[in-house]
Each structure stands twice: as structure tokens, then as C-alpha cells.
GROMACS .gro file of C-alpha atoms in nm:
model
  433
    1UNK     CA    1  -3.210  -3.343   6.221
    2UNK     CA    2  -3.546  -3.548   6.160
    3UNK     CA    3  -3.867  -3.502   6.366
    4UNK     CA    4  -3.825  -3.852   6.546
    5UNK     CA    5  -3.450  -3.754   6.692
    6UNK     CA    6  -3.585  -3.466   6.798
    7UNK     CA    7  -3.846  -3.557   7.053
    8UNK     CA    8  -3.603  -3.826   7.180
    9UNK     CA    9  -3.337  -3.540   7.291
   10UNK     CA   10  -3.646  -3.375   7.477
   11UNK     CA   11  -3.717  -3.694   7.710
   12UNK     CA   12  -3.441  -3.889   7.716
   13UNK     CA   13  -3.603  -4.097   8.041
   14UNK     CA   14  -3.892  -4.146   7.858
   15UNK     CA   15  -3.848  -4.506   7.739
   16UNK     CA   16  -3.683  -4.579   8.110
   17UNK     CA   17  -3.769  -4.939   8.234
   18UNK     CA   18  -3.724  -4.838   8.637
   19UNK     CA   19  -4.053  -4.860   8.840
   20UNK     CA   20  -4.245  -4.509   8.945
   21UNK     CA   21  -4.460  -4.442   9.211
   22UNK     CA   22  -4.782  -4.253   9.172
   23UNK     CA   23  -4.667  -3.923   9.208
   24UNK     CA   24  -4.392  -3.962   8.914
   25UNK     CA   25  -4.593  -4.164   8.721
   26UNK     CA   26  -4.829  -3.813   8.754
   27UNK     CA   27  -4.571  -3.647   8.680
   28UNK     CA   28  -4.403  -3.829   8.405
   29UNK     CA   29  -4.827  -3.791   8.242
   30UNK     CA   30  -4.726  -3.430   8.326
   31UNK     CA   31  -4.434  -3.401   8.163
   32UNK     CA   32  -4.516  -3.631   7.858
   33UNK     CA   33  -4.834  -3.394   7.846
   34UNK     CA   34  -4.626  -3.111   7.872
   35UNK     CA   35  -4.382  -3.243   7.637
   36UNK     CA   36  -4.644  -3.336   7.376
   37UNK     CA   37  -4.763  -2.993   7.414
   38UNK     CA   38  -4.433  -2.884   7.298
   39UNK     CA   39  -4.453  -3.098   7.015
   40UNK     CA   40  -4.736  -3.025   6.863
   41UNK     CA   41  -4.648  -2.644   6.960
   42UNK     CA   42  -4.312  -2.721   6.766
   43UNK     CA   43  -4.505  -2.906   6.482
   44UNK     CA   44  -4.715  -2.598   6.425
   45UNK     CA   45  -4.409  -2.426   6.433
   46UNK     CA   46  -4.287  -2.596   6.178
   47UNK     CA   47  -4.605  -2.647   5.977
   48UNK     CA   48  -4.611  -2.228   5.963
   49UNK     CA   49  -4.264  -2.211   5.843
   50UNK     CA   50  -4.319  -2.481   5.582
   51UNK     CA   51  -4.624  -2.243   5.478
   52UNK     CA   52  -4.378  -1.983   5.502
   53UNK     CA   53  -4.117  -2.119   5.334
   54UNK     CA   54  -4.361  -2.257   5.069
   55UNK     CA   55  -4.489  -1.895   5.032
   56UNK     CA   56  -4.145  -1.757   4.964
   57UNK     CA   57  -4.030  -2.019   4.733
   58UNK     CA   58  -4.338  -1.913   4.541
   59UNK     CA   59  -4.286  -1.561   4.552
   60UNK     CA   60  -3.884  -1.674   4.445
   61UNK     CA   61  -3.992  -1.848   4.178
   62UNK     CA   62  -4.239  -1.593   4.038
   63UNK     CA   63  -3.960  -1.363   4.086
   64UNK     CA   64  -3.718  -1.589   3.901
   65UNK     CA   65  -3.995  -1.636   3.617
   66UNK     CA   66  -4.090  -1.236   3.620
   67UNK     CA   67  -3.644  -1.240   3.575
   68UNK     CA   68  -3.664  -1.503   3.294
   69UNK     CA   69  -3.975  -1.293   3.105
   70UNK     CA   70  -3.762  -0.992   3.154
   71UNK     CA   71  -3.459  -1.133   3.005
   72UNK     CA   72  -3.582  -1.293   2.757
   73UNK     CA   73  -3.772  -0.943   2.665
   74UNK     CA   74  -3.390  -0.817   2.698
   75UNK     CA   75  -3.237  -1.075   2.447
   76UNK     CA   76  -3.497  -1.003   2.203
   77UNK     CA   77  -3.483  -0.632   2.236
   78UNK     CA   78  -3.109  -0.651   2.178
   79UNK     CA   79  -3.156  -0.896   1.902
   80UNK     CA   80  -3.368  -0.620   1.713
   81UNK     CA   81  -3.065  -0.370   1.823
   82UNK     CA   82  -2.808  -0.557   1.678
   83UNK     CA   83  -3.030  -0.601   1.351
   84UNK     CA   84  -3.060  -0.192   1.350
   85UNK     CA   85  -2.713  -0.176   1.406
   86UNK     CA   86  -2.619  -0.443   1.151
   87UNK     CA   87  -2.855  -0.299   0.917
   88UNK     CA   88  -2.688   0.116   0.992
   89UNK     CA   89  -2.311  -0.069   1.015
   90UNK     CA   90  -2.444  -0.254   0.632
   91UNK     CA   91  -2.510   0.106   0.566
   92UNK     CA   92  -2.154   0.322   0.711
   93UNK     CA   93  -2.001  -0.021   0.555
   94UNK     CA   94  -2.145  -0.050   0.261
   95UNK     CA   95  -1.875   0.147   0.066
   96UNK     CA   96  -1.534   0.190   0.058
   97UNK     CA   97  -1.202   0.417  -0.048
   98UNK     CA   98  -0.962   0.242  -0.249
   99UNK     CA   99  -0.694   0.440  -0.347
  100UNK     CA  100  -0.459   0.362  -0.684
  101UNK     CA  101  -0.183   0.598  -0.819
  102UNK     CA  102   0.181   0.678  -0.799
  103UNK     CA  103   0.375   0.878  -0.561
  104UNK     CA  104   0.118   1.112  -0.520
  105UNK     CA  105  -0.032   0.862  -0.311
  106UNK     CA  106   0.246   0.649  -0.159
  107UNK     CA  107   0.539   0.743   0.078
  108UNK     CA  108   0.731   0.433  -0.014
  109UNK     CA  109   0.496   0.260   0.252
  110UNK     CA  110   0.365   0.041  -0.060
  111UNK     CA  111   0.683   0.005  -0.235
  112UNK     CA  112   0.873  -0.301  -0.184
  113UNK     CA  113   1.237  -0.198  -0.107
  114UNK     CA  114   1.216   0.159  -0.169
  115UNK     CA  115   1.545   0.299  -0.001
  116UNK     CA  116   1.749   0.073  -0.188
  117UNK     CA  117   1.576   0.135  -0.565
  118UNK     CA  118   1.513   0.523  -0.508
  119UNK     CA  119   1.789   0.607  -0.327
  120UNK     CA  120   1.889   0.895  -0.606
  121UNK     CA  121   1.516   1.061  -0.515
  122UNK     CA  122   1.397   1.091  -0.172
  123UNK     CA  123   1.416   0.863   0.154
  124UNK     CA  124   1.159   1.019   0.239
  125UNK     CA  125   0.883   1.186  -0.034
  126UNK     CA  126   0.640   1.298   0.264
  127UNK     CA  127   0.671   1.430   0.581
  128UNK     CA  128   0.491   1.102   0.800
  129UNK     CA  129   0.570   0.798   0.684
  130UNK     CA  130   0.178   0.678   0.662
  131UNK     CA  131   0.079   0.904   0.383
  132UNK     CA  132  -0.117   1.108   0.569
  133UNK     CA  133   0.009   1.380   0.450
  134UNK     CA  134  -0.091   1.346   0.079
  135UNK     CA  135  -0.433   1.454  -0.085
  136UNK     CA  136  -0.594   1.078  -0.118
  137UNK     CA  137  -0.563   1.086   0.304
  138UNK     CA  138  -0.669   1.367   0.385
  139UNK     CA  139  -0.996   1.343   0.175
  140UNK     CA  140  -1.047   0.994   0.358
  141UNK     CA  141  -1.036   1.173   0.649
  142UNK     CA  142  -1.294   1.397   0.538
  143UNK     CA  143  -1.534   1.096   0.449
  144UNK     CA  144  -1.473   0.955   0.782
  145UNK     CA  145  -1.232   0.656   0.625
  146UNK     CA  146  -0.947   0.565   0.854
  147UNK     CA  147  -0.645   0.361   0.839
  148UNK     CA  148  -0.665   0.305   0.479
  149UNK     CA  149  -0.390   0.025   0.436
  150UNK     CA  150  -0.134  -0.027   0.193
  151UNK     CA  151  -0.245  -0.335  -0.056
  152UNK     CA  152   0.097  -0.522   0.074
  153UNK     CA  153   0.055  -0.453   0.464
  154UNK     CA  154  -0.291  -0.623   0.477
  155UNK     CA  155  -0.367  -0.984   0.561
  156UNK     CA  156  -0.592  -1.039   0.246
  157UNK     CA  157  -0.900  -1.067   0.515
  158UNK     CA  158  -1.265  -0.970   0.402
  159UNK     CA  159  -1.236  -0.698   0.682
  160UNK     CA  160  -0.927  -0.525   0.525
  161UNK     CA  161  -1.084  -0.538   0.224
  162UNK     CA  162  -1.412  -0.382   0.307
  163UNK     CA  163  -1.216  -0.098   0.501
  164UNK     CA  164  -1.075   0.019   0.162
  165UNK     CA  165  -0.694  -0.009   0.065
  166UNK     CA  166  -0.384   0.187  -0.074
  167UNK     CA  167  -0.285   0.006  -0.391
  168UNK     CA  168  -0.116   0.307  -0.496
  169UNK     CA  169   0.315   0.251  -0.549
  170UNK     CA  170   0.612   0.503  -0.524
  171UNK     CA  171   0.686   0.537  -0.827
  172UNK     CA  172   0.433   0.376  -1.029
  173UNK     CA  173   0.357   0.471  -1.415
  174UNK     CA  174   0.113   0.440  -1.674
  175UNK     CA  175   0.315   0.350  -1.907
  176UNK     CA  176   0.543   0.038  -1.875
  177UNK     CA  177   0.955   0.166  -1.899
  178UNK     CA  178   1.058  -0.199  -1.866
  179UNK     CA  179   1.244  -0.077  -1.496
  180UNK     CA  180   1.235  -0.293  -1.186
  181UNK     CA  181   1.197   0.012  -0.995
  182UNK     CA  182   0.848   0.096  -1.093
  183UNK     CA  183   0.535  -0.039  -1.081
  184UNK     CA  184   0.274   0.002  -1.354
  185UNK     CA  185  -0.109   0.057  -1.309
  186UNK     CA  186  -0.141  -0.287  -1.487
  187UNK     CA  187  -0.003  -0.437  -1.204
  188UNK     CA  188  -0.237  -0.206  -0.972
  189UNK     CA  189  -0.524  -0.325  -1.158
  190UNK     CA  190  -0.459  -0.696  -1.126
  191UNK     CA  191  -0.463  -0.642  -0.723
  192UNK     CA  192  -0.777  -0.450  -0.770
  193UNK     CA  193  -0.915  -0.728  -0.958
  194UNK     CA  194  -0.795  -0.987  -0.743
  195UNK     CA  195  -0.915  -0.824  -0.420
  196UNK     CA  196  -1.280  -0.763  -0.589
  197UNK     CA  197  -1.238  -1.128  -0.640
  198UNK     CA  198  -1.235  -1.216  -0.288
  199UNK     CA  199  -1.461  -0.988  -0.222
  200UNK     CA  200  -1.720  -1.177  -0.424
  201UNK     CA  201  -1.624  -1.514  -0.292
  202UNK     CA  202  -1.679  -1.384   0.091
  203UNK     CA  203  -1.974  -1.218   0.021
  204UNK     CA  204  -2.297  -1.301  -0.210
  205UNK     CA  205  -2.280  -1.200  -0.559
  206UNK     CA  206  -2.525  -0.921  -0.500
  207UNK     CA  207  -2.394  -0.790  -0.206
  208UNK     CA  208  -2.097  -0.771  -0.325
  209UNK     CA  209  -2.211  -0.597  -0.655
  210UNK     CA  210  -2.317  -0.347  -0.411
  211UNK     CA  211  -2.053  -0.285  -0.236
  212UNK     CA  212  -1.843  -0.250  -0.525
  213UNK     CA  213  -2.055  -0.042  -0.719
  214UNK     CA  214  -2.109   0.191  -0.446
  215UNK     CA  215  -1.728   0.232  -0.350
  216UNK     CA  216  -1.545   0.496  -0.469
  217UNK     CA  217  -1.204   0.498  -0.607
  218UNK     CA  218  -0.921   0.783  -0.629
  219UNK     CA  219  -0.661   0.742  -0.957
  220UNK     CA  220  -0.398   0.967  -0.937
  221UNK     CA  221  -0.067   0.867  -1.212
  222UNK     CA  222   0.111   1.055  -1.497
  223UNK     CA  223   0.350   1.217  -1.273
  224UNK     CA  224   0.655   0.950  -1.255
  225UNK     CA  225   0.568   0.912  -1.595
  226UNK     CA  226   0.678   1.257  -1.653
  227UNK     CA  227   0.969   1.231  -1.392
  228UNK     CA  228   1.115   0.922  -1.558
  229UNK     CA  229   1.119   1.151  -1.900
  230UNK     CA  230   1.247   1.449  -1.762
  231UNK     CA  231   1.556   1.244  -1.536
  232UNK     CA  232   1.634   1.068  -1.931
  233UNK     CA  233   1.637   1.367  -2.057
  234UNK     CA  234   1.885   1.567  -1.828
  235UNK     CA  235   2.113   1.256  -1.794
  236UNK     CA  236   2.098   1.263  -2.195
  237UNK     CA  237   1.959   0.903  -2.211
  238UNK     CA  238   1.598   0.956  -2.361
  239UNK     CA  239   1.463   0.795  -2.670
  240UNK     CA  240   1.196   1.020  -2.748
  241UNK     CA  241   0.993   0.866  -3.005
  242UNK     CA  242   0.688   1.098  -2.963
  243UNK     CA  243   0.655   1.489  -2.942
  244UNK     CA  244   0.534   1.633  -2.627
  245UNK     CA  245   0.183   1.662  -2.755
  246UNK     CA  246   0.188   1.284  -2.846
  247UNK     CA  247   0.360   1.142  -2.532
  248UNK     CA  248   0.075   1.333  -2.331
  249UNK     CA  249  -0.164   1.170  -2.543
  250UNK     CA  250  -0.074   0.839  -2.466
  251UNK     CA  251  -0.084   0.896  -2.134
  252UNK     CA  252  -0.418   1.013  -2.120
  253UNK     CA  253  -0.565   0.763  -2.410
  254UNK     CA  254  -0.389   0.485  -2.115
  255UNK     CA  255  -0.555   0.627  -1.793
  256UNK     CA  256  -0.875   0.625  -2.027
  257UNK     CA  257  -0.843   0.254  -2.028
  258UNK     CA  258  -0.791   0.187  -1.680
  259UNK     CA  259  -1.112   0.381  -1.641
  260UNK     CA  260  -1.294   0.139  -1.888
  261UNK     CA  261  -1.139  -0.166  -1.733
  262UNK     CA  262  -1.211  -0.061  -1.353
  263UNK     CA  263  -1.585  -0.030  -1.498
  264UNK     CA  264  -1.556  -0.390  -1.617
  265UNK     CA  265  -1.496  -0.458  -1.284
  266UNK     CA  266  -1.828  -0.351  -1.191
  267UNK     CA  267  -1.666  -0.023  -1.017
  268UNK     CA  268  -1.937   0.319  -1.080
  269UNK     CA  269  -1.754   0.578  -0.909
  270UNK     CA  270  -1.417   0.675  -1.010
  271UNK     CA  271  -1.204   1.026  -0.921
  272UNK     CA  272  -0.924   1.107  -1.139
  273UNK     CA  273  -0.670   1.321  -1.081
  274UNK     CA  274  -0.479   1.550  -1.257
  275UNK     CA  275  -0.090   1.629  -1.259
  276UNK     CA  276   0.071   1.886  -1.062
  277UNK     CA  277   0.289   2.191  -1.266
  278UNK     CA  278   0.593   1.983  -1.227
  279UNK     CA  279   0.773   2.246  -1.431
  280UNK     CA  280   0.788   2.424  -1.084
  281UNK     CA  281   0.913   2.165  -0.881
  282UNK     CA  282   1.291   2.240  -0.747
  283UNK     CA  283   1.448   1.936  -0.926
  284UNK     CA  284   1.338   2.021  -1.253
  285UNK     CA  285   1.429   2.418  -1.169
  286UNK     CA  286   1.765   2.318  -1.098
  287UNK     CA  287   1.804   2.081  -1.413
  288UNK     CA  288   1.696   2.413  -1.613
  289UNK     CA  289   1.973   2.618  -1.429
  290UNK     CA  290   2.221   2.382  -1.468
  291UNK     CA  291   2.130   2.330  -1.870
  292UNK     CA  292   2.148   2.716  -1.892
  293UNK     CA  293   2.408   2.940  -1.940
  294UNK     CA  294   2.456   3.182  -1.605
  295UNK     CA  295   2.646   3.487  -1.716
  296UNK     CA  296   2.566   3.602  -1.347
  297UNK     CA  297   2.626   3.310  -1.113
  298UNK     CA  298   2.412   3.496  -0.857
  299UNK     CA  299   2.093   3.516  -1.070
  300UNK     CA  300   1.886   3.188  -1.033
  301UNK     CA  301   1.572   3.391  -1.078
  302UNK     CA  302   1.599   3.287  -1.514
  303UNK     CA  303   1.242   3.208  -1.484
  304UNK     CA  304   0.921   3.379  -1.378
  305UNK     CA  305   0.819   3.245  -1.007
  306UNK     CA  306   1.037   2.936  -1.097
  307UNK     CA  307   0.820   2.721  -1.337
  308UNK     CA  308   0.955   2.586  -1.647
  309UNK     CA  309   0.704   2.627  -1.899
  310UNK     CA  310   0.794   2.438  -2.163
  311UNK     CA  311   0.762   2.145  -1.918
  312UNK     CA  312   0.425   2.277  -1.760
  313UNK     CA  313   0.272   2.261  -2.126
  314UNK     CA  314   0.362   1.901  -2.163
  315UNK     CA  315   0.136   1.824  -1.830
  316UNK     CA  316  -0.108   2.148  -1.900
  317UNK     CA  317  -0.219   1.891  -2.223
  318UNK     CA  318  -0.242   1.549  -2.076
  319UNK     CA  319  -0.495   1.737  -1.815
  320UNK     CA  320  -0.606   1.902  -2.084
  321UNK     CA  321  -0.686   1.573  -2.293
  322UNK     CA  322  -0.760   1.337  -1.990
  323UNK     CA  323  -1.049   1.605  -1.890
  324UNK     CA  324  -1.170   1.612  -2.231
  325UNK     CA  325  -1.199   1.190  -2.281
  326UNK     CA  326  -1.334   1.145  -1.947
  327UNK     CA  327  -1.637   1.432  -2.009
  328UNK     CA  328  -1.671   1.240  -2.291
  329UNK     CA  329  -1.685   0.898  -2.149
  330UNK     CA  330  -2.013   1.068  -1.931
  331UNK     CA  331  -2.207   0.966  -2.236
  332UNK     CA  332  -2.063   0.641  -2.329
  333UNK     CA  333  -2.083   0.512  -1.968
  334UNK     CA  334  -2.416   0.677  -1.845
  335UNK     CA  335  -2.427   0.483  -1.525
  336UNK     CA  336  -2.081   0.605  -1.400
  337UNK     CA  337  -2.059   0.894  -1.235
  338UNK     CA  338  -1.627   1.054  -1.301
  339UNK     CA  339  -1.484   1.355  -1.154
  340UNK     CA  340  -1.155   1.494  -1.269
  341UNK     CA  341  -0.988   1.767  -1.014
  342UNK     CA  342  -0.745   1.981  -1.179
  343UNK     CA  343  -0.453   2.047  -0.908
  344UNK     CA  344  -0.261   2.171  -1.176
  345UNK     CA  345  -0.498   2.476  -1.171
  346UNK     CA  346  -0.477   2.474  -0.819
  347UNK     CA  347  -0.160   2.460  -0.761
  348UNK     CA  348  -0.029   2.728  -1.019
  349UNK     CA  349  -0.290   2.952  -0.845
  350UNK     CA  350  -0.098   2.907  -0.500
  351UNK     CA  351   0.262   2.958  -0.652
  352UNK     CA  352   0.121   3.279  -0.870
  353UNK     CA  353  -0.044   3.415  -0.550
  354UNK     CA  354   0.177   3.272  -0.272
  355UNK     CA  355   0.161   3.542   0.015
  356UNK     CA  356  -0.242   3.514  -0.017
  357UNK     CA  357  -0.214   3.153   0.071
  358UNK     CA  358  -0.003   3.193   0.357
  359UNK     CA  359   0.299   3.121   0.166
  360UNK     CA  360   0.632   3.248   0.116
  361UNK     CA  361   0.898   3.031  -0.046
  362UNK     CA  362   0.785   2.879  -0.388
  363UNK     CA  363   1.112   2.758  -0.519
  364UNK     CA  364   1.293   2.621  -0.285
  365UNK     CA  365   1.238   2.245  -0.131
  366UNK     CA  366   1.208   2.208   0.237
  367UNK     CA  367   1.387   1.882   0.257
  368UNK     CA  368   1.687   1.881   0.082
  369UNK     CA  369   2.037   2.027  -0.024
  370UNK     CA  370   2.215   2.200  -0.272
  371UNK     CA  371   2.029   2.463  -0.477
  372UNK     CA  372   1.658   2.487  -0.478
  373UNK     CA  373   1.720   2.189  -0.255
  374UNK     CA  374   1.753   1.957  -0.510
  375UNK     CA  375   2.109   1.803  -0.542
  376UNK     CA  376   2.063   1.579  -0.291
  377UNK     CA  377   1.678   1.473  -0.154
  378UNK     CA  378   1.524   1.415   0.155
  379UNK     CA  379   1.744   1.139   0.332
  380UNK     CA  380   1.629   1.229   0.665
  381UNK     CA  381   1.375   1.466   0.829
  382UNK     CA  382   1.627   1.557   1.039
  383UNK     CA  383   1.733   1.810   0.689
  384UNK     CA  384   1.356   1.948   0.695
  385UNK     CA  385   1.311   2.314   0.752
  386UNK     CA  386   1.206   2.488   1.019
  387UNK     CA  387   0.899   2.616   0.881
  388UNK     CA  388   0.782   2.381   0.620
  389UNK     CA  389   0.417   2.539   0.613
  390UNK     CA  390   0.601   2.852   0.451
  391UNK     CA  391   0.731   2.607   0.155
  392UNK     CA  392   0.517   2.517  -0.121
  393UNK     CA  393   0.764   2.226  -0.170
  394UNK     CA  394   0.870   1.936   0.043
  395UNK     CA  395   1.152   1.776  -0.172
  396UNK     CA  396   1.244   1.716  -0.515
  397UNK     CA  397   0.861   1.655  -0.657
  398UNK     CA  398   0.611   1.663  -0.371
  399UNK     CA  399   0.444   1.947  -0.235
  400UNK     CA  400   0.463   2.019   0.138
  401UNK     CA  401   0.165   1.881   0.374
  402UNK     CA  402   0.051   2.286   0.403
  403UNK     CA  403  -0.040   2.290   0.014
  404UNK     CA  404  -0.169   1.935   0.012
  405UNK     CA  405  -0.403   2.015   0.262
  406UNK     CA  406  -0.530   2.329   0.092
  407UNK     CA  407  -0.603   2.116  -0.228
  408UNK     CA  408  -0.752   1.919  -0.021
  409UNK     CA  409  -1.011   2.101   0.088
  410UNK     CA  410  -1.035   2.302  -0.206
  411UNK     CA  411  -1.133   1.941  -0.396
  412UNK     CA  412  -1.381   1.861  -0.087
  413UNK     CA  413  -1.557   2.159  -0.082
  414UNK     CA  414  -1.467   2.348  -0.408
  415UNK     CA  415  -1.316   2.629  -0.172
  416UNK     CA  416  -1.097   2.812  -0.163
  417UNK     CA  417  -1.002   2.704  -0.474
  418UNK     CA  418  -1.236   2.513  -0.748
  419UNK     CA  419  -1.053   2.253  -0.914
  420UNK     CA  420  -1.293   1.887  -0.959
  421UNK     CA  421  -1.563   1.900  -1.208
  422UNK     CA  422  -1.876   1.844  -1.286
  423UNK     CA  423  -1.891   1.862  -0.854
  424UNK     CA  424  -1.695   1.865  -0.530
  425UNK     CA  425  -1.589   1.524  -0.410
  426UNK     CA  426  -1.832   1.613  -0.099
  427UNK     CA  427  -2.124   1.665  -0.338
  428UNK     CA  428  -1.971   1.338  -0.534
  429UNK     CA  429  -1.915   1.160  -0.164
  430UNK     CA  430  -2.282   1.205  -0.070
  431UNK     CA  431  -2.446   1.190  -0.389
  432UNK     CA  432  -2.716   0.856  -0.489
  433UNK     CA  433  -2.540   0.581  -0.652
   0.00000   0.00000   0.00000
């Protein structure tokens, strides 16, 4: 309501045209005197709450400017904390884990159909279907890495990428055997490439460098190369056109060129892993039983803690010849830094000295039937022994989550066992690029 309007509600008569005698027109003076009074009573009312009000919208708006100061204080102050913590992410980002191998490092997760085309092996090669039961996992663990996804599960995003990926196949092979049912580490190396690739185009050319040069990568193959000999042999189908010593060779002179052509690709850090004594595993122990002569049916005990040796010599020299090549390659490629763990060594310490590992079976597979259980493989966990930490094998090939742990650790921290060289993958994992 306006000033006007109000002083016309407080005298209403006041503008009255009906004649007044003395005394009212004394009074109406009275009254307009008194009313006037009012007014100006009412304008200095008003006046003091204008000052008032003027004095608070002051003090508002220094208190909204003080609020804008502070806030813009705030949005710098988190503008510097998301540069620190772009600049420390750049730094717990600025590597990654990629992983490449055979079924040392896959549980079929990364193999295109793999019930259907290794049906005759295992369903199932590792207890938990996400690998985390195998050495390359467990040692991401250890660095902190998680979720390290198969190459064929990502989206082919720069995040995926930078988070380190699984190109690793069950059952992939050094050498190429012309089957559909394995992969060869040519075909790993092309979705290295490719992914490197991307990685470049995303990035700038130097950061990228970076990144790649300071990632490290885990090659683990040679043993479904192996496998793939020894299942020719006992069904009678092999062609060998090497001896032992010679198709061991190869295999090593091979994995020596993956570890040139991964430094083409700008990669620095590479560890390579032996093969396990696969002339202890329970398939191969029950091909030599069944290829043997059994005068006592009740004696499967033809061979000491049930390794074939004959077999174990045939991987004893590609680990023997890989070592030597890639302590040699220290000097050709001085800017590299290569580690070879020996879980060979490792592992034959375990079977050799099972009760001081916590250990009691070392023949026998966990998952499986028939004798040693190896007739028939794992087809479903629901076959798994009850105490699989007592095994030393899983199925047909693969050690049990219990030893792969203990190599684990044993390649992290050289203890209790010391199998990498020149260092422990911990002293490797934090050491200057």
C-alpha cells in the first residue's frame, strides 16, 4: 500500500463537504493536527526502517560478497586439488599390467568357445572362473592392479586400456600347430600392438611413450606347446621332426623374439616366465602308467614322487636356454630391464618337500576322475575335492590355487622360495624406469 492511500484510510471525513461549527472545525484542526502528527510519526517510522532496511541489505550484500570471495577461494583451492590429484592419479596411472601367455594365465575366460574346442581337457582349468587364482593375478593383486580384463571382454575404451588387460588365451602356443583350437602369441602380439595403437591415438605421443615404457608386462607360454606334443605323442600322431633338445630350442629362440618385437613396441619392462615340471602333472603320470608295463596292477608308484623325467628334461632346457638368451639380451637391449622366474625350480622344490609346504598329495589331481585324476578332467567343480589346499594339483595340468599362491609370493618377495632373477618382481615393481 502507497503512502497517499494510507493517510486517506486514517481520515476518511477529511475531504467532507458538510458545514462545521467552531468547535468541530477546532476539532477537525485537532484531529488533522493530531493526525499529521501521526504521519510524520509514521514517516519517521518508516524513514528508520528504510535506514534499517538499507543497513541490512548492506550488511546482506557484504555478506553475499564475503560468500562469493569465499567461494571463489573454494573453487580455486579445489582447482589446485584436483591438479594434485590429477598430477598423483598421472602418477598411480601412469603404468599398467598387461598380461600375455597361455593357460597359465587364462581360465577359458579369454578363449572364444572354450567348452566346445577343449572339451577332452578341462571345463574348468582353475578353481574361479576370473583367473584369480593363477600367478599373473595374484601378483596384480600385490601391485595394487585390479580387475585386469580379458583383451575380448573390454570395450576397446582408453580407460580399459590404461587399467591393463589379459591378452593371455587357453591354450595358446608359441609355435603355430595350424589348429583352430589354439591361439598363437602372434596373434597376442597383434592385439598388443593394436591396443598400444590406440593408446597413442588417445593420448599424445609422449605421454603415451610413457606410459608404455613404464608398464610392465608378464609372458608366460611354452606349456601347451609341450601339452600339444605330449597328447600327439600318446595318441601316436606326432611328427617329430626335432629332438627334444632342438624342439626346446625353438621354443625359446621364439619367446626370444616376442621379447625383441614387444621392445619395438616401445615396451621396457618385460617378466618372463618359465614352465612348470609338467612331467609331474597327473595326465602325463597316467599316460606313463598306461605306456608301461604293470606286472603289479596295484603299484602306480613306477616313478619317484610321480615326475616323469624324461619329460621334465625337455622343459628343464627350454628354461634352461630361455634364461640364458634373455641374460644375454641384458647387454644387447641395455635400456630394458627382463626378469625370468623359474617356477620350475619352485615347483619341484614343493613336490620334493611336500609336507614342509603344507602339502600332502602330489600326484593326484583334485578335479577329476579315473587314476591320478586324469581320465576324465574337471567338468564341474562340483568333482573338486574336499581339501584342495592339500593337492599340489588342480586337474590335468594346472596346479591348485594353494601352490599358485606360494609361487606367488615366492616371485614377489623371493620368499619362501627364490625363483626370478636378477630381482624379485617387488624390487622389479618399484624399481626407476
Amino acid at each position: 500500500m502507497n503512502h497517499q492511500s494510507y493517510l486517506l484510510r486514517l481520515s476518511p471525513n477529511r475531504y467532507t463537504q458538510t458545514p462545521c461549527t467552531e468547535t468541530q472545525m477546532l476539532n477537525a484542526t485537532l484531529v488533522s493536527s493530531s493526525e499529521m502528527q501521526a504521519t510524520q510519526q509514521n514517516q519517521s517510522k518508516m524513514t528508520k526502517m528504510k535506514e534499517t532496511l538499507s543497513t541490512k541489505t548492506k550488511g546482506l550484500l557484504l555478506v553475499h560478497h564475503l560468500a562469493l570471495l569465499v567461494m571463489g577461494f573454494m573453487v580455486l583451492a579445489q582447482g589446485k586439488l584436483k591438479q594434485a590429484s590429477s598430477v598423483q592419479n598421472c602418477r598411480n596411472d601412469s603404468a599398467a599390467f598387461y598380461i600375455l601367455g597361455d593357460s597359465s594365465v587364462d581360465c577359458g575366460d579369454n578363449t572364444l568357445f572354450y567348452p566346445l574346442i577343449h572339451s577332452y581337457l578341462s571345463l574348468y582349468s582353475c578353481n574361479g572362473s576370473d583367473g584369480s587364482t593363477l600367478i599373473p593375478h595374484l601378483l596384480a593383486e600385490k601391485m595394487g592392479v585390479q580387475n585386469i580384463l580379458p583383451f575380448y571382454s573390454q570395450n576397446g575404451s582408453i580407460n580399459g586400456i590404461q587399467r591393463g588387460l589379459n591378452f593371455g588365451s587357453a591354450h595358446a602356443t608359441i609355435l603355430n600347430h595350424g589348429s583352430q583350437s589354439y591361439q598363437s602369441v602372434n596373434q597376442q602380439l597383434r592385439q598388443v600392438f593394436d591396443s598400444m595403437q590406440l593408446l597413442q591415438l588417445q593420448l599424445s605421443e609422449d605421454r603415451a611413450l610413457s606410459f608404455i615404457k613404464s608398464s610392465i608386462f608378464y609372458l608366460s607360454f611354452g606349456k601347451d606347446d609341450f601339452i600339444e606334443l605330449f597328447l600327439r605323442n600318446a595318441s601316436g600322431t606326432a611328427k617329430q621332426n626335432n629332438t627334444d633338445q632342438e624342439f626346446s630350442h625353438i621354443l625359446a629362440d621364439q619367446m626370444v623374439h616376442v621379447i625383441r618385437n614387444l621392445y619395438d613396441m616401445n615396451v621396457r619392462r618385460i617378466i618372463c616366465m618359465g614352465i612348470l615340471p609338467l612331467g609331474c602333472t597327473p595326465r602325463v603320470l597316467l599316460n606313463k602308467y598306461n605306456s608301461t608295463a604293470h606286472p603289479n596292477e596295484d603299484d602306480d608308484d613306477d616313478v619317484p614322487r610321480g615326475c616323469v623325467e624324461e619329460i621334465n628334461a625337455q622343459v628343464l632346457e627350454y628354461n634352461r636356454e630361455l634364461n640364458e638368451q634373455i641374460s644375454e639380451l641384458h647387454a644387447e637391449l641395455p635400456d630394458a630391464q627382463l626378469l625370468f622366474c623359474d617356477v620350475y625350480q619352485g615347483l619341484t622344490t614343493i613336490i620334493n618337500n611336500p609336507e614342509q609346504y603344507g602339502f600332502e598329495d602330489v600326484k593326484n589331481a583334485c578335479c577329476g576322475l579315473g587314476m591320478y585324476g586324469a581320465e576324465i578332467g574337471c567338468l564341474s567343480k562340483d568333482m573338486a575335492c574336499d581339501k584342495e589346499a592339500s593337492h599340489v594339483w588342480w586337474d590335468l595340468y594346472n596346479p591348485t590355487k594353494a601352490v599358485n599362491s606360494l609361487l606367488a609370493d615366492s616371485a614377489w618377495s623371493s620368499y619362501p622360495l627364490r625363483i626370478c632373477r636378477p630381482m624379485s618382481i617387488q624390487e622389479f615393481f618399484t624399481a626407476s624406469v
